[in-house]
Tab-separated table of N, CA and C in Angstrom:
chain	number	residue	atom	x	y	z
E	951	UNK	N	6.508	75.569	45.459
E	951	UNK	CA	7.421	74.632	46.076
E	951	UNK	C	7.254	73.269	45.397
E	952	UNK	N	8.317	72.569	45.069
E	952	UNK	CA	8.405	71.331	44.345
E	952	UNK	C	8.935	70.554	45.620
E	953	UNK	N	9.023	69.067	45.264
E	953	UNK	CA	9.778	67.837	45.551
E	953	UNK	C	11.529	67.676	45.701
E	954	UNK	N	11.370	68.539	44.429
E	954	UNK	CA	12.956	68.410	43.883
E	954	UNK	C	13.573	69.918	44.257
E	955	UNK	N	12.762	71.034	44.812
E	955	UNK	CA	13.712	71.962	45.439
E	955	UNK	C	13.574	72.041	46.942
E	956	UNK	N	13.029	71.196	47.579
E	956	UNK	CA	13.208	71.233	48.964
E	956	UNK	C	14.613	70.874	49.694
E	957	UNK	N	14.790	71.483	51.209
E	957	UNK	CA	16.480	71.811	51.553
E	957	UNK	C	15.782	71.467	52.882
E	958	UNK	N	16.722	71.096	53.510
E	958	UNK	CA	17.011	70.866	55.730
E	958	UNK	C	16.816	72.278	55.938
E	959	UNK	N	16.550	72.508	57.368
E	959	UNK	CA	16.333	73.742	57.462
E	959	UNK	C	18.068	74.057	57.944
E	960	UNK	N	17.970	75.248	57.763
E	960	UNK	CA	19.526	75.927	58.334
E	960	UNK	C	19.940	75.404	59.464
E	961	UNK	N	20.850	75.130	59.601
E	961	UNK	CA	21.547	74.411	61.063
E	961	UNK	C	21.218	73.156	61.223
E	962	UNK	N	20.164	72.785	60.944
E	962	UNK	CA	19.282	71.421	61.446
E	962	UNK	C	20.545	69.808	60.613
E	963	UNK	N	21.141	70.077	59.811
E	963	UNK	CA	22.060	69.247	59.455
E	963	UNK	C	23.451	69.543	59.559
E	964	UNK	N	24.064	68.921	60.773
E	964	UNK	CA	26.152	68.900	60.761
E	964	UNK	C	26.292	68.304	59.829
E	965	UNK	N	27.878	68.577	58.546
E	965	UNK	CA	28.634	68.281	58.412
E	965	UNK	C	29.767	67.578	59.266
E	966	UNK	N	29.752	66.105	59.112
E	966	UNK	CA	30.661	65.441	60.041
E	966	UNK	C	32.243	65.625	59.857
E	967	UNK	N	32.756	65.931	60.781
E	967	UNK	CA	34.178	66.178	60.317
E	967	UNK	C	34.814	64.747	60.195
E	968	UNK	N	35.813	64.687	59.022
E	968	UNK	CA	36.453	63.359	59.345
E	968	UNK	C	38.134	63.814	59.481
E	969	UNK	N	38.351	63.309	60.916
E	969	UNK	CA	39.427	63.882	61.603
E	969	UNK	C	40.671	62.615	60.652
E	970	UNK	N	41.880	63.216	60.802
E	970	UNK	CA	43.243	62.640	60.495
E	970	UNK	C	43.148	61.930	58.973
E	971	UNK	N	42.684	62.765	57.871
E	971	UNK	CA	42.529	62.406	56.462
E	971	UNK	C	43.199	63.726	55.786
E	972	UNK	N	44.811	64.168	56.105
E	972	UNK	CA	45.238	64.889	55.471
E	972	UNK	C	45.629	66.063	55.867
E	973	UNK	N	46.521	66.841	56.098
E	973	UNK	CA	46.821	68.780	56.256
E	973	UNK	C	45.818	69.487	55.840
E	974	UNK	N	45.225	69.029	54.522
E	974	UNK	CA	44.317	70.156	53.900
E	974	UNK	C	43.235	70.627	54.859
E	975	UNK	N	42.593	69.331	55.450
E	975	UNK	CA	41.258	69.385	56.278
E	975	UNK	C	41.469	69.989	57.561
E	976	UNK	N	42.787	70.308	58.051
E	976	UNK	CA	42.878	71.052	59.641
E	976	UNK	C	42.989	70.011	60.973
E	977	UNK	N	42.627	68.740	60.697
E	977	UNK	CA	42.814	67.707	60.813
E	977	UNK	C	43.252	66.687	61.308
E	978	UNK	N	44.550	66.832	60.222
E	978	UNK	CA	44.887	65.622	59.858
E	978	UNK	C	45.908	65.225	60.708
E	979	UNK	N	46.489	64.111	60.397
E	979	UNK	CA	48.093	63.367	60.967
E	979	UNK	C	47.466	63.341	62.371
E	980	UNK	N	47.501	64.313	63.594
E	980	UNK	CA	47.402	64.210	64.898
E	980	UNK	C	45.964	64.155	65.186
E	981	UNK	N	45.615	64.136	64.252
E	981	UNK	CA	43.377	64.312	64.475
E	981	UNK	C	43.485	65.210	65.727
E	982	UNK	N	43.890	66.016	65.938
E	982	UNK	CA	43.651	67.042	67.158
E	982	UNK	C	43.897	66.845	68.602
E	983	UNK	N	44.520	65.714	69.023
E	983	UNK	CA	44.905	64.808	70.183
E	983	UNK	C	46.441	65.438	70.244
E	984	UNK	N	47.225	66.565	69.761
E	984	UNK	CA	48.870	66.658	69.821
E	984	UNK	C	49.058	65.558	69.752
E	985	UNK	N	50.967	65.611	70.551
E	985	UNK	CA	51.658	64.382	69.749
E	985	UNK	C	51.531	63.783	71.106
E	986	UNK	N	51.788	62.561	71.229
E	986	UNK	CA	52.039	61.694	72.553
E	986	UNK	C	51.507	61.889	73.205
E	987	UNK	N	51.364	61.312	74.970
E	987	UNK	CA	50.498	61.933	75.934
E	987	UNK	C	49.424	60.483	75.858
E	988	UNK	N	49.308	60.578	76.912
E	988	UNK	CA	47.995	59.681	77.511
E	988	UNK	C	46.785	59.742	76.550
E	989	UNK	N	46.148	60.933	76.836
E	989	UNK	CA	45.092	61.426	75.208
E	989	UNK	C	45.404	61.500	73.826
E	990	UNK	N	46.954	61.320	73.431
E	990	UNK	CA	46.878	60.879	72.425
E	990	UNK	C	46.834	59.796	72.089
E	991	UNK	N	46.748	58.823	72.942
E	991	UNK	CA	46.621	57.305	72.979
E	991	UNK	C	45.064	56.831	72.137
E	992	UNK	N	45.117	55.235	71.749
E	992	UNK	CA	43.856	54.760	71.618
E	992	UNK	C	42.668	54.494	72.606
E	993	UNK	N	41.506	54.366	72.522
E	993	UNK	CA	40.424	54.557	73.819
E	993	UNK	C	40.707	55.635	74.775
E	994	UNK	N	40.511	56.926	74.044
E	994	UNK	CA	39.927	58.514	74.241
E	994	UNK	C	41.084	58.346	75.771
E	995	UNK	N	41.806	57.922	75.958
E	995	UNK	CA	42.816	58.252	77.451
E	995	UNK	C	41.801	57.750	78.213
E	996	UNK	N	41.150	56.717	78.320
E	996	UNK	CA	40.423	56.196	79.496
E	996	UNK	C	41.292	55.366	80.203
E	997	UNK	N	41.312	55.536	81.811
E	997	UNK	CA	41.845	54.866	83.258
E	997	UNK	C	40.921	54.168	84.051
E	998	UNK	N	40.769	53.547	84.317
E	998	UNK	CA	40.142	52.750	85.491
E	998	UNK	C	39.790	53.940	86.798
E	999	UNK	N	39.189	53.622	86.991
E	999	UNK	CA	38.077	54.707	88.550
E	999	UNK	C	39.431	54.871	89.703
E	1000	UNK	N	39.999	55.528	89.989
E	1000	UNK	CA	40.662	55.228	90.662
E	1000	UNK	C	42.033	55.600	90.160
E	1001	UNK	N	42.365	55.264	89.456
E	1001	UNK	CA	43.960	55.815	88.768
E	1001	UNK	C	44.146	57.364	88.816
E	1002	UNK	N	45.566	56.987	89.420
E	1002	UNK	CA	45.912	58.416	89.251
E	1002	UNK	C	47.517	58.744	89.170
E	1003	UNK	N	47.373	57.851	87.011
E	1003	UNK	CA	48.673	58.220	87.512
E	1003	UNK	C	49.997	57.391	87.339
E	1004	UNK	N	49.964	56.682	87.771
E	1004	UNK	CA	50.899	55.609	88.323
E	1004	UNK	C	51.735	55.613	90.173
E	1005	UNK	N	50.777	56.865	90.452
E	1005	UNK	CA	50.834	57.248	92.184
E	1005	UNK	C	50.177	56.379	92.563
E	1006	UNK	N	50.715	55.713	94.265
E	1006	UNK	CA	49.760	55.331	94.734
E	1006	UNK	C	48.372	55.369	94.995
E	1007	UNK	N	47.589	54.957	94.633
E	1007	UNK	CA	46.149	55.883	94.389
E	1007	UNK	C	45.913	55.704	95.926
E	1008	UNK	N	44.590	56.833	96.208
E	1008	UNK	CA	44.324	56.975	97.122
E	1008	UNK	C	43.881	55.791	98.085
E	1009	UNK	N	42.557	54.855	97.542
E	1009	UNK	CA	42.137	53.489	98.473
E	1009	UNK	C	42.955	52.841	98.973
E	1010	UNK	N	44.330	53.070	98.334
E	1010	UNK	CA	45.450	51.792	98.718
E	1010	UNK	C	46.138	52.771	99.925
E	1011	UNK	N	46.558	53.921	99.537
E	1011	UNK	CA	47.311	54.729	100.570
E	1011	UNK	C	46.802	54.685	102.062
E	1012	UNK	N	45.103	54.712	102.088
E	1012	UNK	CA	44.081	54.766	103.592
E	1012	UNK	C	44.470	53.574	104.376
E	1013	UNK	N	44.647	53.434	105.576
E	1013	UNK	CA	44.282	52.081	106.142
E	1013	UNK	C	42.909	51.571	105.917
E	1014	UNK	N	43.073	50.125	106.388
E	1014	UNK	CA	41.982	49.452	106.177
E	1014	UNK	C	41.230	49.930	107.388
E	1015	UNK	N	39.786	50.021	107.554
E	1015	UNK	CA	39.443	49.707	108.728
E	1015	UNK	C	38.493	48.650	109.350
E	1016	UNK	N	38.470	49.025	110.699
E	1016	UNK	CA	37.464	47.223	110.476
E	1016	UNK	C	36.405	47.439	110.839
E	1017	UNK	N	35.615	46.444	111.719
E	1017	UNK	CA	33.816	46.355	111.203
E	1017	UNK	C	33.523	46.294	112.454
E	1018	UNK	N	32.208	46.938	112.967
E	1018	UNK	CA	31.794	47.213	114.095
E	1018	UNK	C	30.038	47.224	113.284
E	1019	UNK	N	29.861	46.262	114.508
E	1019	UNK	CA	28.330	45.270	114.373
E	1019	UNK	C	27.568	46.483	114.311
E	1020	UNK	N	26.368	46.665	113.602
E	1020	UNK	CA	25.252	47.444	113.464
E	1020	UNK	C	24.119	46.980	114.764
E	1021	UNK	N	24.245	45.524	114.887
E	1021	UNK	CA	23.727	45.058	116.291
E	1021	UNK	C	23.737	45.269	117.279
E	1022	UNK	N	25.140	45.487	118.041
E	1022	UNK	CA	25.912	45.339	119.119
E	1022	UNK	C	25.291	46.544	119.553
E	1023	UNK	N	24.793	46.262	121.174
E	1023	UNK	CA	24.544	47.785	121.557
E	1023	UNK	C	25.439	47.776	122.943
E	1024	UNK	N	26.021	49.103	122.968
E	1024	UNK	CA	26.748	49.120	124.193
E	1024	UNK	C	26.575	50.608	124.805
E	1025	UNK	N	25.407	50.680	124.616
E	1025	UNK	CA	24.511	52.181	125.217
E	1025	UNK	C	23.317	51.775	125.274
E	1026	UNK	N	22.473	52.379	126.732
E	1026	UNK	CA	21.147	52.249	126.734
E	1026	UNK	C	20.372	54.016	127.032
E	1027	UNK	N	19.006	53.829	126.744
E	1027	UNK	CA	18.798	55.563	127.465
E	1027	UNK	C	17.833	54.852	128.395
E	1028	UNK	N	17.735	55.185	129.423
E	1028	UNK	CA	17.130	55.004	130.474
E	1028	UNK	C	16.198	56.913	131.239
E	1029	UNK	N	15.192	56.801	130.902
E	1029	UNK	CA	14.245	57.695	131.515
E	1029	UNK	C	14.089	57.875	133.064
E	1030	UNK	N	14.607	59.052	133.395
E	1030	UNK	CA	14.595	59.491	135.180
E	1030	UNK	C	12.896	59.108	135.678
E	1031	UNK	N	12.016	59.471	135.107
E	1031	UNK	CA	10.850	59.347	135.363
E	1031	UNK	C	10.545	57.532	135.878
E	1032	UNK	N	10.718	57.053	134.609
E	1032	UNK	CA	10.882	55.601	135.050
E	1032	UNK	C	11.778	54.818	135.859
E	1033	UNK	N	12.627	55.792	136.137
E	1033	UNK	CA	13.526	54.946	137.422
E	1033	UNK	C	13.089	55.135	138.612
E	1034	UNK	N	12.214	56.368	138.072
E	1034	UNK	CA	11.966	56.989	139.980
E	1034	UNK	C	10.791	55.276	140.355
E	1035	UNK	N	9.960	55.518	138.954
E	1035	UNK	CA	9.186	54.177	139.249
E	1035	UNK	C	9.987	52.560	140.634
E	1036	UNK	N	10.977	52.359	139.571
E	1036	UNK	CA	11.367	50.772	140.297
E	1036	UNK	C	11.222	51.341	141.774
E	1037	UNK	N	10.892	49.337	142.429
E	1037	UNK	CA	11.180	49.848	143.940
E	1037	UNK	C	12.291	49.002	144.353
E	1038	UNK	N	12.805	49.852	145.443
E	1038	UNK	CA	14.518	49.196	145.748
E	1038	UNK	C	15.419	49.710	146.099
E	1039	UNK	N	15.738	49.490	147.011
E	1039	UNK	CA	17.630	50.646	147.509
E	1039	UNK	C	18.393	51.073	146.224
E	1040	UNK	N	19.357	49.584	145.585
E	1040	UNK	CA	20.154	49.592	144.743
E	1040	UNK	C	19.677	49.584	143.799
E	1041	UNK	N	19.966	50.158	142.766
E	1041	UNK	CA	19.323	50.160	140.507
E	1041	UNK	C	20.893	49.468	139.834
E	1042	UNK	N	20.755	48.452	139.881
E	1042	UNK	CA	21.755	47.986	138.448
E	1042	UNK	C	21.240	48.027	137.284
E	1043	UNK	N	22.266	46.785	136.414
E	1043	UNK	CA	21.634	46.909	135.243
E	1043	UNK	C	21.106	45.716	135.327
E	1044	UNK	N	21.179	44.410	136.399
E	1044	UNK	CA	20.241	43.295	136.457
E	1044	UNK	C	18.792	43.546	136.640
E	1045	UNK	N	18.751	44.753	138.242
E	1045	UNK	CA	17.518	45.429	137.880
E	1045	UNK	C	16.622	46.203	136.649
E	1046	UNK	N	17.600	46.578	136.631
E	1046	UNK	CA	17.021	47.597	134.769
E	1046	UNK	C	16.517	46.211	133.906
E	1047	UNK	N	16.923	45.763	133.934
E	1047	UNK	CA	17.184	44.365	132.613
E	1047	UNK	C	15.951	43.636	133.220
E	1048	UNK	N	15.296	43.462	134.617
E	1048	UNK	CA	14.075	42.716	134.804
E	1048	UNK	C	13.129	43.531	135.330
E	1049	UNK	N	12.795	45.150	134.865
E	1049	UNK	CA	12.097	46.095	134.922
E	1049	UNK	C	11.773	46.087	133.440
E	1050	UNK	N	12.436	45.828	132.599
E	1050	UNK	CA	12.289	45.953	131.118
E	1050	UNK	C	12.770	47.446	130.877
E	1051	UNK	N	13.784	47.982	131.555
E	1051	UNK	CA	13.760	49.211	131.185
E	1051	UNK	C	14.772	49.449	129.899
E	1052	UNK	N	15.665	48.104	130.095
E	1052	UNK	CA	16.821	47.972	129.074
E	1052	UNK	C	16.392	47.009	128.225
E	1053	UNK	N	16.779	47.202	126.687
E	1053	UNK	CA	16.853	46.100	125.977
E	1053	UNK	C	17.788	45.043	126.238
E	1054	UNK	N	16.824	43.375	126.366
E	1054	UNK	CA	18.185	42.512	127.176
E	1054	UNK	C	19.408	42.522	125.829
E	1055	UNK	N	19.689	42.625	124.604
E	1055	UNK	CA	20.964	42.506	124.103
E	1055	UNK	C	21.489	43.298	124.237
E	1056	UNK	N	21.582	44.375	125.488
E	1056	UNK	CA	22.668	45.527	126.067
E	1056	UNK	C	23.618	45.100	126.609
């Protein structure tokens, strides 16, 4: 084995194709994109996230909706065991609320 007869191993090197340089090469004129069409366009037919089209895309078609506090509580759980506890005829939620049984931002 010499310097001067060493080779890549098989496969290990592509031949790069160079697309739209002629009929001869298989090629050429349309570089493989057909004629017209979105993909035959420049920047590979890329759209924005969301396009579809020139249809209304979907985000716009949904209503909006609106915002409901992660805070806001308008449910409590209250334990039978611990109610039997309080003493008292009537159980509100003023009672609950100075038993500590409720969180006061209920």
């Amino acid at each position: 084995m010499r310097l001067n007869t060493l080779k890549p191993a098989k496969g290990s090197r592509k031949v790069r194709v160079r697309v739209g340089r002629g009929i001869g090469s298989g090629l050429g004129k349309t570089a493989g994109r057909g004629h017209k069409g979105q993909y035959a366009r420049t920047g590979k037919g890329k759209v924005k996230p969301g396009f579809e089209g020139g249809q209304m895309p979907m985000q716009r078609r949904l209503p909006k909706v609106g915002f409901r506090s992660k805070l806001a509580r308008d449910t409590s759980e209250v334990l039978l065991y611990k109610l039997d506890s309080l003493k008292g005829d009537a159980i509100d939620f003023a009672a609950l609320k100075a038993a500590g049984l409720v969180d006061t931002r209920a």
